Coordinates of C-alpha atoms and ligand atoms in Angstrom, one line a residue:
M1 CA -0.1 0.0 0.0
T2 CA 1.4 3.4 -0.9
R3 CA 1.9 6.0 1.8
G4 CA -0.6 8.3 0.2
R5 CA -3.3 5.7 0.0
H6 CA -2.6 4.7 3.6
K7 CA -3.1 8.3 4.6
K8 CA -6.4 8.5 2.7
M9 CA -7.6 5.3 4.4
L10 CA -6.7 6.6 7.8
M11 CA -8.6 9.9 7.0
L12 CA -11.7 7.9 5.9
F13 CA -11.5 6.0 9.1
A14 CA -11.2 9.2 11.1
I15 CA -14.2 10.7 9.2
C16 CA -16.3 7.6 10.0
L17 CA -15.4 7.8 13.6
V18 CA -16.4 11.4 13.8
T19 CA -19.7 10.6 12.0
V20 CA -20.4 7.8 14.5
F21 CA -19.7 10.0 17.6
A22 CA -21.2 13.2 16.3
E23 CA -24.6 11.4 15.7
P24 CA -26.9 12.5 18.5
E25 CA -28.8 9.8 20.4
S26 CA -32.0 10.7 18.5
S27 CA -32.2 13.2 15.8
P28 CA -34.9 15.6 16.5
D29 CA -34.5 17.5 13.3
E30 CA -35.3 14.3 11.4
L31 CA -38.4 13.9 13.4
Y32 CA -39.4 17.6 12.7
S33 CA -39.8 16.6 9.1
R34 CA -42.7 14.5 10.1
F35 CA -44.7 17.8 10.5
P36 CA -46.0 18.3 6.9
K37 CA -43.9 21.1 5.3
N38 CA -43.1 22.6 2.1
R39 CA -41.1 25.6 1.1
D40 CA -44.1 27.9 1.0
E41 CA -45.4 26.8 4.4
D42 CA -45.4 30.3 5.8
K43 CA -47.7 31.7 3.0
C44 CA -51.4 31.7 4.0
Y45 CA -52.6 32.5 0.4
D46 CA -51.4 30.9 -2.8
D47 CA -50.4 32.9 -5.9
N48 CA -54.1 33.1 -7.0
G49 CA -55.2 34.5 -3.7
R50 CA -56.8 31.2 -2.4
P51 CA -56.4 30.5 1.3
Q52 CA -54.1 27.7 2.2
R53 CA -52.7 26.1 5.5
C54 CA -49.7 28.1 6.7
I55 CA -47.4 27.6 9.7
P56 CA -44.8 29.7 11.5
P57 CA -41.1 28.7 11.3
F58 CA -39.3 26.2 13.4
E59 CA -37.3 27.8 16.3
N60 CA -35.7 27.3 19.7
A61 CA -38.6 28.6 21.8
A62 CA -36.5 28.6 24.9
F63 CA -33.8 30.9 23.6
N64 CA -33.3 33.9 25.9
V65 CA -36.5 33.1 27.8
L66 CA -35.6 33.1 31.5
M67 CA -36.3 29.9 33.3
E68 CA -37.3 29.9 37.0
A69 CA -35.0 27.7 39.2
T70 CA -36.1 26.6 42.7
N71 CA -32.5 26.3 43.7
T72 CA -29.3 28.0 42.4
C73 CA -25.9 27.9 44.1
G74 CA -24.6 31.1 45.4
Q75 CA -28.1 32.7 45.4
D76 CA -28.4 33.1 49.2
R77 CA -24.7 32.7 50.3
P78 CA -21.5 31.5 48.7
T79 CA -21.2 27.7 48.7
E80 CA -18.4 25.3 48.0
F81 CA -18.6 22.7 45.3
C82 CA -16.0 20.1 44.1
K83 CA -15.5 19.0 40.6
Q84 CA -16.4 15.4 39.9
T85 CA -13.2 14.1 38.2
G86 CA -13.5 10.4 39.1
V87 CA -10.2 10.6 41.0
Q88 CA -9.7 10.7 44.8
K89 CA -8.3 14.2 45.1
K90 CA -11.1 16.8 44.1
S91 CA -10.5 20.4 43.1
C92 CA -13.0 22.6 44.9
E93 CA -14.3 26.1 44.1
I94 CA -16.7 28.6 45.5
C95 CA -20.1 29.4 43.8
R96 CA -20.9 33.0 44.4
Y97 CA -24.0 35.0 43.5
G98 CA -24.3 35.3 39.7
D99 CA -21.8 32.6 38.9
H100 CA -24.3 30.0 37.8
E101 CA -27.6 31.7 37.4
A102 CA -30.7 30.4 35.7
L103 CA -30.3 32.7 32.8
F104 CA -27.3 30.6 31.7
L105 CA -29.7 27.8 30.9
T106 CA -31.1 29.5 27.8
D107 CA -28.4 32.0 26.7
H108 CA -26.3 31.8 23.6
D109 CA -23.3 29.5 24.3
N110 CA -20.2 29.4 22.4
N111 CA -19.0 25.7 22.2
D112 CA -15.7 26.1 24.0
N113 CA -16.9 28.1 26.9
A114 CA -20.5 27.3 27.7
T115 CA -22.2 29.1 30.6
S116 CA -24.2 26.8 33.0
W117 CA -26.7 26.9 35.7
Q118 CA -25.8 24.9 38.9
S119 CA -27.7 23.9 42.0
E120 CA -26.3 23.7 45.5
T121 CA -24.8 20.3 46.5
M122 CA -25.7 17.2 48.4
Y123 CA -23.9 18.8 51.3
E124 CA -26.7 21.5 51.4
G125 CA -29.3 18.7 51.1
I126 CA -30.0 18.6 47.4
E127 CA -31.2 15.0 47.3
Y128 CA -34.2 12.9 47.0
P129 CA -36.9 13.5 48.1
N130 CA -36.0 17.1 47.7
Q131 CA -36.5 18.2 44.1
V132 CA -35.1 21.1 42.0
N133 CA -37.6 22.5 39.5
L134 CA -36.6 24.5 36.4
T135 CA -39.7 26.1 34.8
L136 CA -40.0 27.7 31.4
H137 CA -43.0 29.9 30.6
L138 CA -43.4 30.2 26.8
G139 CA -46.2 32.8 27.1
K140 CA -48.4 31.0 24.5
T141 CA -49.1 27.6 23.1
F142 CA -46.3 26.0 21.0
D143 CA -46.1 22.8 19.1
I144 CA -43.2 21.0 20.7
T145 CA -40.9 18.9 18.6
Y146 CA -38.2 18.3 21.1
V147 CA -36.6 19.3 24.5
R148 CA -33.0 18.9 24.5
V149 CA -30.9 19.3 27.8
L150 CA -27.1 19.5 27.8
F151 CA -25.8 18.6 31.2
E152 CA -22.6 20.1 32.7
S153 CA -22.8 17.7 35.6
P154 CA -23.3 13.9 35.2
R155 CA -26.9 13.3 34.0
P156 CA -29.3 12.8 36.9
E157 CA -30.3 9.2 38.1
S158 CA -33.9 10.3 38.0
W159 CA -35.6 13.3 36.4
G160 CA -38.7 14.2 34.5
I161 CA -40.2 16.7 32.0
Y162 CA -43.7 18.0 32.7
K163 CA -45.9 20.3 30.7
R164 CA -48.9 22.5 30.9
R165 CA -51.4 23.0 28.1
N166 CA -52.3 26.5 29.3
E167 CA -51.4 28.8 32.2
K168 CA -54.3 27.8 34.3
S169 CA -54.2 24.0 33.8
S170 CA -52.3 21.6 36.0
W171 CA -48.9 20.1 35.3
E172 CA -48.9 16.8 33.4
P173 CA -46.0 14.4 33.1
Y174 CA -44.4 14.3 29.6
Q175 CA -41.4 12.0 29.9
F176 CA -39.2 10.4 32.6
Y177 CA -35.5 9.4 32.6
S178 CA -34.5 7.1 35.4
A179 CA -32.3 4.2 36.3
T180 CA -35.1 3.2 38.8
C181 CA -38.3 3.8 36.7
R182 CA -40.6 1.6 38.8
D183 CA -39.2 2.8 42.3
T184 CA -39.1 6.5 41.5
Y185 CA -42.0 7.0 39.0
D186 CA -44.1 3.9 39.3
L187 CA -43.6 3.2 35.5
P188 CA -42.1 0.3 33.7
D189 CA -38.8 0.8 32.0
L190 CA -39.3 1.4 28.3
K191 CA -37.1 -1.7 27.6
E192 CA -39.8 -3.9 29.4
T193 CA -42.8 -2.5 27.4
V194 CA -44.1 -3.2 23.9
G195 CA -46.4 -0.9 21.8
G196 CA -49.0 1.3 23.5
D197 CA -51.0 4.2 22.7
D198 CA -49.8 7.5 21.3
T199 CA -50.0 9.7 24.3
R200 CA -48.5 7.4 26.9
V201 CA -45.9 8.8 29.3
L202 CA -42.8 6.9 29.1
C203 CA -39.8 6.3 31.4
T204 CA -36.5 5.1 30.0
S205 CA -33.2 4.1 31.8
D206 CA -31.1 4.7 28.7
Y207 CA -29.6 8.1 29.7
S208 CA -29.1 7.6 33.5
D209 CA -25.6 6.4 33.8
I210 CA -23.1 8.5 35.8
S211 CA -20.9 8.5 32.7
P212 CA -20.2 10.8 30.9
L213 CA -19.2 13.0 33.9
T214 CA -19.9 16.1 31.7
K215 CA -21.5 17.2 28.4
G216 CA -24.1 14.4 28.4
T217 CA -27.1 15.3 26.3
V218 CA -30.7 14.1 26.6
A219 CA -33.2 14.9 23.8
F220 CA -36.9 14.2 24.3
S221 CA -38.6 14.0 20.9
T222 CA -42.3 14.3 21.4
L223 CA -43.3 12.1 18.5
E224 CA -40.6 9.5 18.7
G225 CA -41.9 6.0 19.1
R226 CA -45.6 7.3 18.8
P227 CA -47.4 4.9 16.4
S228 CA -49.5 7.6 14.8
A229 CA -46.7 10.1 14.2
Y230 CA -46.8 9.5 10.5
N231 CA -50.4 10.4 10.4
F232 CA -50.1 13.5 12.6
E233 CA -52.5 15.7 10.8
A234 CA -55.4 13.3 11.2
N235 CA -54.7 12.7 14.9
P236 CA -56.2 15.2 17.3
A237 CA -54.9 13.4 20.3
L238 CA -51.4 13.6 19.1
Q239 CA -51.8 17.2 18.0
E240 CA -52.7 18.0 21.6
W241 CA -49.9 15.8 23.0
V242 CA -47.2 18.1 21.3
Q243 CA -48.8 21.3 22.6
A244 CA -47.6 23.2 25.7
T245 CA -47.4 26.7 27.0
D246 CA -45.1 25.9 29.9
L247 CA -42.5 23.2 30.4
R248 CA -40.8 22.0 33.6
I249 CA -37.7 20.0 34.3
T250 CA -37.9 18.3 37.7
L251 CA -34.6 16.9 39.0
D252 CA -35.3 14.1 41.5
R253 CA -32.2 12.0 42.1
L254 CA -28.5 12.6 41.6
N255 CA -26.2 10.1 40.2
T256 CA -23.4 9.0 42.5
F257 CA -20.6 6.6 42.8
G258 CA -22.1 5.4 46.1
D259 CA -19.4 7.0 48.1
E260 CA -21.7 9.6 49.7
V261 CA -22.7 7.1 52.3
F262 CA -19.5 7.8 54.2
G263 CA -20.5 11.5 54.6
D264 CA -17.2 13.0 53.6
D265 CA -17.7 16.7 53.1
H266 CA -15.8 16.9 49.8
V267 CA -17.6 13.9 48.4
L268 CA -21.0 15.4 49.3
K269 CA -20.0 18.7 47.7
S270 CA -19.1 16.9 44.5
Y271 CA -22.7 15.9 43.9
Y272 CA -24.9 18.6 42.4
Y273 CA -27.0 19.4 39.2
A274 CA -25.5 21.6 36.5
I275 CA -27.0 22.3 33.0
A276 CA -25.3 24.2 30.2
D277 CA -28.3 24.5 27.9
V278 CA -32.0 23.9 27.5
A279 CA -33.3 24.0 24.0
V280 CA -36.9 23.6 22.9
G281 CA -37.4 22.9 19.2
A282 CA -40.9 24.1 18.5
R283 CA -43.3 26.1 16.3
C284 CA -45.7 28.8 17.6
A285 CA -49.0 27.1 17.5
C286 CA -51.5 29.0 15.2
N287 CA -53.8 26.2 14.0
G288 CA -52.6 26.6 10.4
H289 CA -53.9 30.2 10.2
A290 CA -50.6 32.2 10.5
G291 CA -47.2 32.1 8.9
E292 CA -45.5 33.9 11.7
C293 CA -45.6 34.8 15.4
V294 CA -44.9 38.3 16.6
N295 CA -44.3 40.1 19.8
S296 CA -47.3 41.9 21.3
T297 CA -47.5 44.1 24.3
S298 CA -50.7 44.0 26.3
V299 CA -52.2 46.6 28.5
D300 CA -50.4 45.2 31.6
G301 CA -47.1 46.0 29.9
K302 CA -46.1 42.3 29.4
T303 CA -44.7 41.4 26.0
R304 CA -45.7 38.0 24.6
R305 CA -45.8 36.1 21.4
V306 CA -49.0 36.0 19.4
C307 CA -49.9 34.5 16.0
R308 CA -50.3 37.0 13.1
C309 CA -53.6 35.5 12.1
E310 CA -54.9 35.2 8.6
H311 CA -57.9 33.6 7.0
N312 CA -60.2 36.0 9.0
T313 CA -59.3 34.3 12.2
A314 CA -58.4 35.9 15.6
G315 CA -57.2 35.0 19.1
P316 CA -53.7 34.3 20.4
D317 CA -53.6 30.9 18.5
C318 CA -56.0 32.0 15.6
N319 CA -58.4 29.8 17.5
E320 CA -61.6 31.7 16.6
C321 CA -63.2 33.6 13.7
L322 CA -63.1 37.4 13.5
P323 CA -66.4 39.0 14.6
F324 CA -69.0 38.8 11.7
Y325 CA -67.0 36.1 10.0
N326 CA -69.0 33.2 11.4
D327 CA -70.5 32.0 8.1
A328 CA -69.1 28.5 8.9
P329 CA -67.8 27.2 12.2
W330 CA -64.1 27.8 13.0
G331 CA -61.8 25.0 12.0
R332 CA -58.1 24.1 12.1
A333 CA -56.5 24.5 8.7
T334 CA -55.4 21.3 7.0
T335 CA -53.4 20.7 3.7
K336 CA -56.8 19.8 2.1
D337 CA -58.9 22.7 3.5
A338 CA -57.8 26.0 4.9
H339 CA -61.1 26.4 6.8
E340 CA -61.0 30.2 6.1
C341 CA -63.6 32.1 8.2
K342 CA -66.1 33.7 5.8
R343 CA -68.1 36.9 6.1
M344 CA -71.7 36.5 7.1
Y345 CA -74.2 38.4 4.9
Ligands
CA1 CA1 -25.5 28.3 28.7

């Protein structure tokens, strides 16, 4: 084999290796294509002025939206934490006010130097049954494709994602990640189950190892493994399943090496939750009657996102007909019928 060819083979091998390791555990963007789309998807009228179904662009709905954290290190007083390096001697630092705030969950990270939110440690009592909640208010209904969490600490032993369909409804479980699904959440591990209905809450043990110690990702794709995902448009239950106005991450159990039982201070201080980024792949939900979502400031001075409604519809999600446009009952636009609201004469 010539030297040049050898080099090429090595390069090819390296590229394959990178491809294998760069592949995320699930590919939410691939799933996103299950939502019907075409390149004119934001146009609510065709070239001849006829109404057609339109949808706002795909976005990271969490970006720069401040999450509420029920616990943050350094918030009340400086606290010590020790880096989990896997070796006996741990390097410890102080977390001060502002070092690891909740706003770092949804800010713009550059890859080499990501900012992260961090909780207090097991030394301060951050352990089951105590929980840490991170809550994201989106301000209106979104169609959620995925929730992706990039951990700075090891991924938790047990945690869950909850959602609310509107600001007044109660929190519903969306997905659980746990090495102890039955004990912690009273659900079977996904590995032990077969089939099931579209809107069943699942628990999986796949992402609950203590390794990797940092930069572990978990991506929850709302339609993954849902039997009717390919027929999304004809399935109202699934359409409702992907909708949320608020999302909550509940951190229940820390992952440990089991050495916390001896109660050593430095060991206890090496167990805490830290997250570098939370991303929510979603579209503003407008029932097929708007091609974009815009900021709107209400009388109380609050700015929130609202659909720019077309087809003579109105409401935050284009969920009703304009006054005097009630010739036919309101309907969600489909690819076959835009369900335009028509003037009553
Ligand atoms: Ca960050």
